[in-house]
């Protein structure tokens, strides 16, 4: 297995990624709301990555990795460990190319997540819900299949793929003063930094994080990676820590990291469902939550928000008991 | 008050309406889903009128009526009776032009509907929840204000406005074999007939209706208008009867009317929220419900669905107890 971890992707890699994945992903629409503009005093633009077929921006990075494989490697397929959107998006991309995808997932992962991976043809190997079990199981699966490891975010092909979102966003809006995106492992934020630091260096990049999983915020303030042990937040896509490649982008290009409480995240989620009329995950509501509580900082600005995903359990919405 | 009821609008009125309202409404996006295509065997296109700022297609007809007034009439404003999307959309359009809007609404109407009308500057006069009280109250309001009566659907300006949706839909999809839209009073269906009978006469127009409010279905079979007394359905936008102008279009241009049960409507609504990741009303789910239960009729066809609105109470979703 080759080590992709510190091959920092370049702007040209993002451009190549966009050409590679364009036939397979959606150029998602940008939505606006007079109501939300009045509420925040800013001019808000929402890039709806929840409208990707598998419901998340992660299909960009996954598709770039899958379609970038040479034919020999492609025969052996791809492999990853994830219990979230990366697992389903990688399975989806592998299905589009017609190659195998092996996913190591804790046996405790929600049945709906397992069903989605299987619907896209992904093969699940279950492990115990611990880092040791996951690493051992993944090593076995990879040895057996030879699948190319596609990390959920600490992979230059994945970051280059996520960066294509901001390229479209700038084309669709004719420029933005600030782009706000949620931060978990940092894949989307890193892709945003990769693209905008060349394409629109004057545009500020702000990362939004749950207070209850604020490891990126504390890392940013401390100047080195701090990983949380087991953060608890409704924004379940944002629990993972930064890694060296995403830290590179965060530490060099992010203007600030803002945080929001659980209640503020749920409130922002409900407001967006009601007024933009889109279904989005709690993680995707963190940017608007931080904008609402830092009104002065955003008022009068053209602000882009990346709506990262729309895979939620419609039977248990956080504002309904 | 002039009688607009049997002035059948012409194709040119729809074209003029589109030019008139374009600066004020959204050209809503068309969404697709590989998953829903597989499920139905058809190629489905969803025109997202729920993404209009006030959340419903009715802003098209309302805006056409409001911006078509001469300056003298505009000073006196507009008036209507409605407890649904027409009231908020007419208030919204009047706000855009800066003219008064008077709405007669039963005192029993949901507080949220009243709040929306007031947010857009509409003035509400409450009546008792009976036809007699509504008509008496409306006559008084109109005599006092001189506001131009804009009927929710039995008005040629409103129908011409609604017809602009299908014009955009055809431009955005390069043509469709069938268009399916919900039918209540018949405003959207009539606008669709007005536009497609000239622009795409080979395209079938199918109306979708709740079984429990199937007065349009029974009218269609009987050959004359049958009005229900007080239908009970979750699709609350579809309880009103056809009137002479909408009956004209329905009887001359609609290919068929299909119905769905309450459970089928709720199932289709949930599937759409989950896989298209949009928030839409129960009324807007009736087309997909009828397609799912009449699979053979739609399989292999390019089918357009008009998602009529997205104003729902997020606290009481029909699939959550």
mmCIF file of C-alpha atoms in Angstrom, chain B residues 64-284:
data_model
loop_
_atom_site.group_PDB
_atom_site.id
_atom_site.type_symbol
_atom_site.label_atom_id
_atom_site.label_comp_id
_atom_site.label_asym_id
_atom_site.label_seq_id
_atom_site.Cartn_x
_atom_site.Cartn_y
_atom_site.Cartn_z
ATOM 1 C CA UNK B 64 -49.110 38.050 -12.546
ATOM 2 C CA UNK B 65 -52.357 39.441 -11.158
ATOM 3 C CA UNK B 66 -50.640 42.003 -8.927
ATOM 4 C CA UNK B 67 -48.167 43.333 -11.481
ATOM 5 C CA UNK B 68 -50.815 43.407 -14.210
ATOM 6 C CA UNK B 69 -52.956 45.976 -12.347
ATOM 7 C CA UNK B 70 -53.007 49.553 -13.650
ATOM 8 C CA UNK B 71 -51.707 52.179 -11.253
ATOM 9 C CA UNK B 72 -55.169 53.367 -10.236
ATOM 10 C CA UNK B 73 -56.351 49.908 -9.233
ATOM 11 C CA UNK B 74 -52.980 49.102 -7.693
ATOM 12 C CA UNK B 75 -53.443 51.906 -5.160
ATOM 13 C CA UNK B 76 -56.515 50.115 -3.845
ATOM 14 C CA UNK B 77 -54.653 46.852 -3.778
ATOM 15 C CA UNK B 78 -55.890 43.280 -3.974
ATOM 16 C CA UNK B 79 -58.169 41.089 -1.886
ATOM 17 C CA UNK B 80 -58.882 37.392 -1.569
ATOM 18 C CA UNK B 81 -60.290 34.695 0.677
ATOM 19 C CA UNK B 82 -57.992 31.762 1.346
ATOM 20 C CA UNK B 83 -56.457 30.027 4.315
ATOM 21 C CA UNK B 84 -53.639 28.461 2.328
ATOM 22 C CA UNK B 85 -50.729 29.213 0.013
ATOM 23 C CA UNK B 86 -52.720 31.636 -2.158
ATOM 24 C CA UNK B 87 -53.161 34.020 0.779
ATOM 25 C CA UNK B 88 -49.440 34.115 1.571
ATOM 26 C CA UNK B 89 -48.384 34.251 -2.084
ATOM 27 C CA UNK B 90 -50.776 37.120 -2.868
ATOM 28 C CA UNK B 91 -49.539 38.998 0.210
ATOM 29 C CA UNK B 92 -45.957 38.377 -0.894
ATOM 30 C CA UNK B 93 -46.625 39.655 -4.429
ATOM 31 C CA UNK B 94 -48.456 42.730 -3.089
ATOM 32 C CA UNK B 95 -45.516 43.414 -0.775
ATOM 33 C CA UNK B 96 -43.143 43.277 -3.747
ATOM 34 C CA UNK B 97 -45.218 45.915 -5.534
ATOM 35 C CA UNK B 98 -45.842 47.874 -2.329
ATOM 36 C CA UNK B 99 -49.647 47.756 -2.475
ATOM 37 C CA UNK B 100 -52.282 46.660 0.078
ATOM 38 C CA UNK B 101 -53.474 43.067 0.308
ATOM 39 C CA UNK B 102 -56.609 42.144 2.258
ATOM 40 C CA UNK B 103 -57.248 38.517 3.128
ATOM 41 C CA UNK B 104 -60.414 37.031 4.598
ATOM 42 C CA UNK B 105 -59.545 33.940 6.591
ATOM 43 C CA UNK B 106 -61.556 31.747 8.975
ATOM 44 C CA UNK B 107 -60.669 32.498 12.593
ATOM 45 C CA UNK B 108 -59.962 28.753 12.943
ATOM 46 C CA UNK B 109 -57.105 28.829 10.403
ATOM 47 C CA UNK B 110 -53.713 27.706 11.792
ATOM 48 C CA UNK B 111 -51.751 30.447 13.526
ATOM 49 C CA UNK B 112 -48.730 29.717 11.332
ATOM 50 C CA UNK B 113 -50.713 30.573 8.184
ATOM 51 C CA UNK B 114 -51.875 33.846 9.728
ATOM 52 C CA UNK B 115 -48.320 34.677 10.791
ATOM 53 C CA UNK B 116 -47.007 34.134 7.264
ATOM 54 C CA UNK B 117 -49.621 36.404 5.690
ATOM 55 C CA UNK B 118 -48.838 39.123 8.244
ATOM 56 C CA UNK B 119 -45.090 38.709 7.746
ATOM 57 C CA UNK B 120 -45.654 39.628 4.095
ATOM 58 C CA UNK B 121 -47.762 42.642 5.082
ATOM 59 C CA UNK B 122 -51.161 41.108 4.318
ATOM 60 C CA UNK B 123 -54.098 42.405 6.392
ATOM 61 C CA UNK B 124 -56.312 39.635 7.743
ATOM 62 C CA UNK B 125 -60.029 39.986 8.446
ATOM 63 C CA UNK B 126 -61.335 36.943 10.249
ATOM 64 C CA UNK B 127 -64.658 35.278 9.478
ATOM 65 C CA UNK B 128 -66.511 32.289 10.868
ATOM 66 C CA UNK B 129 -65.598 28.966 9.245
ATOM 67 C CA UNK B 130 -68.640 28.864 6.957
ATOM 68 C CA UNK B 131 -69.263 29.809 3.339
ATOM 69 C CA UNK B 132 -71.955 32.330 4.294
ATOM 70 C CA UNK B 133 -69.733 34.151 6.772
ATOM 71 C CA UNK B 134 -66.795 34.140 4.373
ATOM 72 C CA UNK B 135 -68.856 35.605 1.508
ATOM 73 C CA UNK B 136 -70.453 38.283 3.684
ATOM 74 C CA UNK B 137 -67.163 39.259 5.261
ATOM 75 C CA UNK B 138 -65.384 39.348 1.930
ATOM 76 C CA UNK B 139 -68.115 41.574 0.396
ATOM 77 C CA UNK B 140 -67.710 44.024 3.266
ATOM 78 C CA UNK B 141 -63.903 44.088 3.011
ATOM 79 C CA UNK B 142 -64.023 44.594 -0.722
ATOM 80 C CA UNK B 143 -66.607 47.379 -0.474
ATOM 81 C CA UNK B 144 -64.431 49.172 2.070
ATOM 82 C CA UNK B 145 -61.098 48.792 0.312
ATOM 83 C CA UNK B 146 -61.945 48.510 -3.393
ATOM 84 C CA UNK B 147 -59.285 45.807 -3.616
ATOM 85 C CA UNK B 148 -59.222 43.783 -6.824
ATOM 86 C CA UNK B 149 -60.494 40.258 -6.159
ATOM 87 C CA UNK B 150 -57.876 37.664 -7.075
ATOM 88 C CA UNK B 151 -59.504 34.236 -6.851
ATOM 89 C CA UNK B 152 -57.142 31.410 -5.840
ATOM 90 C CA UNK B 153 -57.642 29.648 -9.187
ATOM 91 C CA UNK B 154 -60.780 30.620 -11.107
ATOM 92 C CA UNK B 155 -59.151 33.704 -12.616
ATOM 93 C CA UNK B 156 -57.541 33.937 -16.077
ATOM 94 C CA UNK B 157 -54.596 35.973 -14.762
ATOM 95 C CA UNK B 158 -53.903 33.341 -12.145
ATOM 96 C CA UNK B 159 -54.122 30.461 -14.632
ATOM 97 C CA UNK B 160 -51.855 32.280 -17.109
ATOM 98 C CA UNK B 161 -49.352 32.769 -14.283
ATOM 99 C CA UNK B 162 -49.406 29.120 -13.217
ATOM 100 C CA UNK B 163 -48.846 28.146 -16.878
ATOM 101 C CA UNK B 164 -45.376 29.723 -16.812
ATOM 102 C CA UNK B 165 -44.184 26.782 -14.700
ATOM 103 C CA UNK B 166 -44.655 24.270 -17.539
ATOM 104 C CA UNK B 167 -42.931 26.582 -20.008
ATOM 105 C CA UNK B 168 -39.793 26.592 -17.836
ATOM 106 C CA UNK B 169 -40.166 22.853 -17.225
ATOM 107 C CA UNK B 170 -40.088 22.093 -20.972
ATOM 108 C CA UNK B 171 -37.082 24.373 -21.492
ATOM 109 C CA UNK B 172 -35.228 22.712 -18.617
ATOM 110 C CA UNK B 173 -35.919 19.103 -19.649
ATOM 111 C CA UNK B 174 -35.972 19.266 -23.454
ATOM 112 C CA UNK B 175 -39.431 17.762 -23.444
ATOM 113 C CA UNK B 176 -41.493 15.246 -21.477
ATOM 114 C CA UNK B 177 -43.881 12.413 -22.393
ATOM 115 C CA UNK B 178 -46.176 13.043 -19.437
ATOM 116 C CA UNK B 179 -46.609 15.822 -16.873
ATOM 117 C CA UNK B 180 -48.309 14.926 -13.590
ATOM 118 C CA UNK B 181 -49.558 17.599 -11.197
ATOM 119 C CA UNK B 182 -51.874 17.538 -8.188
ATOM 120 C CA UNK B 183 -55.428 18.778 -8.677
ATOM 121 C CA UNK B 184 -57.502 20.685 -6.149
ATOM 122 C CA UNK B 185 -59.290 23.705 -7.595
ATOM 123 C CA UNK B 186 -57.374 23.054 -10.803
ATOM 124 C CA UNK B 187 -55.280 26.216 -11.140
ATOM 125 C CA UNK B 188 -51.941 24.512 -11.746
ATOM 126 C CA UNK B 189 -53.456 21.816 -13.956
ATOM 127 C CA UNK B 190 -55.253 24.483 -16.006
ATOM 128 C CA UNK B 191 -52.071 26.505 -16.424
ATOM 129 C CA UNK B 192 -50.290 23.327 -17.491
ATOM 130 C CA UNK B 193 -53.016 22.628 -20.058
ATOM 131 C CA UNK B 194 -52.903 26.210 -21.309
ATOM 132 C CA UNK B 195 -49.164 26.012 -21.942
ATOM 133 C CA UNK B 196 -48.692 22.463 -23.139
ATOM 134 C CA UNK B 197 -51.693 22.305 -25.469
ATOM 135 C CA UNK B 198 -49.797 24.796 -27.641
ATOM 136 C CA UNK B 199 -46.153 24.231 -26.717
ATOM 137 C CA UNK B 200 -46.150 20.424 -26.512
ATOM 138 C CA UNK B 201 -49.526 19.032 -27.590
ATOM 139 C CA UNK B 202 -48.147 15.489 -27.669
ATOM 140 C CA UNK B 203 -47.319 15.627 -23.943
ATOM 141 C CA UNK B 204 -49.983 13.919 -21.818
ATOM 142 C CA UNK B 205 -51.283 15.826 -18.807
ATOM 143 C CA UNK B 206 -52.352 13.684 -15.863
ATOM 144 C CA UNK B 207 -53.947 15.087 -12.720
ATOM 145 C CA UNK B 208 -53.335 13.387 -9.367
ATOM 146 C CA UNK B 209 -55.886 13.541 -6.580
ATOM 147 C CA UNK B 210 -56.434 12.074 -3.101
ATOM 148 C CA UNK B 211 -59.010 9.252 -3.063
ATOM 149 C CA UNK B 212 -60.614 11.004 -0.130
ATOM 150 C CA UNK B 213 -61.098 14.236 -2.084
ATOM 151 C CA UNK B 214 -61.767 12.804 -5.546
ATOM 152 C CA UNK B 215 -64.313 15.350 -6.752
ATOM 153 C CA UNK B 216 -62.220 16.199 -9.829
ATOM 154 C CA UNK B 217 -61.973 12.480 -10.686
ATOM 155 C CA UNK B 218 -65.730 12.082 -10.374
ATOM 156 C CA UNK B 219 -66.356 15.288 -12.327
ATOM 157 C CA UNK B 220 -64.032 14.056 -15.080
ATOM 158 C CA UNK B 221 -65.912 10.737 -15.355
ATOM 159 C CA UNK B 222 -69.348 12.380 -15.131
ATOM 160 C CA UNK B 223 -68.642 15.164 -17.606
ATOM 161 C CA UNK B 224 -69.713 17.975 -15.293
ATOM 162 C CA UNK B 225 -68.494 19.612 -12.075
ATOM 163 C CA UNK B 226 -69.200 17.674 -8.883
ATOM 164 C CA UNK B 227 -68.227 19.520 -5.715
ATOM 165 C CA UNK B 228 -67.540 17.690 -2.473
ATOM 166 C CA UNK B 229 -69.044 18.971 0.690
ATOM 167 C CA UNK B 230 -66.148 18.730 3.143
ATOM 168 C CA UNK B 231 -63.486 16.274 2.034
ATOM 169 C CA UNK B 232 -61.000 15.038 4.642
ATOM 170 C CA UNK B 233 -57.435 14.439 3.442
ATOM 171 C CA UNK B 234 -53.903 15.084 4.585
ATOM 172 C CA UNK B 235 -53.366 16.832 1.233
ATOM 173 C CA UNK B 236 -54.956 20.010 2.544
ATOM 174 C CA UNK B 237 -54.219 22.068 -0.555
ATOM 175 C CA UNK B 238 -56.487 19.820 -2.630
ATOM 176 C CA UNK B 239 -59.833 20.068 -0.844
ATOM 177 C CA UNK B 240 -61.389 22.793 -3.004
ATOM 178 C CA UNK B 241 -63.694 22.098 -5.973
ATOM 179 C CA UNK B 242 -63.248 22.850 -9.676
ATOM 180 C CA UNK B 243 -64.871 26.015 -11.015
ATOM 181 C CA UNK B 244 -66.062 26.835 -14.526
ATOM 182 C CA UNK B 245 -62.731 28.157 -15.820
ATOM 183 C CA UNK B 246 -60.602 25.295 -14.502
ATOM 184 C CA UNK B 247 -63.276 22.802 -15.584
ATOM 185 C CA UNK B 248 -62.885 24.188 -19.112
ATOM 186 C CA UNK B 249 -59.212 23.178 -19.165
ATOM 187 C CA UNK B 250 -59.653 19.909 -17.279
ATOM 188 C CA UNK B 251 -62.485 18.695 -19.516
ATOM 189 C CA UNK B 252 -60.700 19.682 -22.736
ATOM 190 C CA UNK B 253 -57.039 18.884 -22.146
ATOM 191 C CA UNK B 254 -56.434 16.477 -19.267
ATOM 192 C CA UNK B 255 -55.675 12.892 -20.368
ATOM 193 C CA UNK B 256 -56.655 11.246 -17.110
ATOM 194 C CA UNK B 257 -57.093 11.717 -13.373
ATOM 195 C CA UNK B 258 -55.513 9.164 -11.024
ATOM 196 C CA UNK B 259 -56.076 8.856 -7.289
ATOM 197 C CA UNK B 260 -54.083 7.679 -4.270
ATOM 198 C CA UNK B 261 -54.952 6.729 -0.706
ATOM 199 C CA UNK B 262 -53.848 8.673 2.352
ATOM 200 C CA UNK B 263 -51.212 6.051 3.211
ATOM 201 C CA UNK B 264 -49.887 6.042 -0.350
ATOM 202 C CA UNK B 265 -49.577 9.830 -0.220
ATOM 203 C CA UNK B 266 -47.660 9.741 3.080
ATOM 204 C CA UNK B 267 -45.363 6.972 1.787
ATOM 205 C CA UNK B 268 -44.593 8.933 -1.383
ATOM 206 C CA UNK B 269 -43.959 12.067 0.670
ATOM 207 C CA UNK B 270 -41.464 10.322 2.911
ATOM 208 C CA UNK B 271 -39.666 8.635 0.010
ATOM 209 C CA UNK B 272 -39.261 12.003 -1.706
ATOM 210 C CA UNK B 273 -37.933 13.720 1.429
ATOM 211 C CA UNK B 274 -35.478 10.868 1.877
ATOM 212 C CA UNK B 275 -34.179 10.481 -1.661
ATOM 213 C CA UNK B 276 -34.645 13.925 -3.265
ATOM 214 C CA UNK B 277 -33.901 15.574 0.077
ATOM 215 C CA UNK B 278 -36.511 18.277 -0.386
ATOM 216 C CA UNK B 279 -39.230 19.426 2.000
ATOM 217 C CA UNK B 280 -42.618 19.242 0.281
ATOM 218 C CA UNK B 281 -46.273 19.267 1.274
ATOM 219 C CA UNK B 282 -48.515 16.190 1.322
ATOM 220 C CA UNK B 283 -50.379 17.632 -1.700
ATOM 221 C CA UNK B 284 -47.151 17.567 -3.708
#
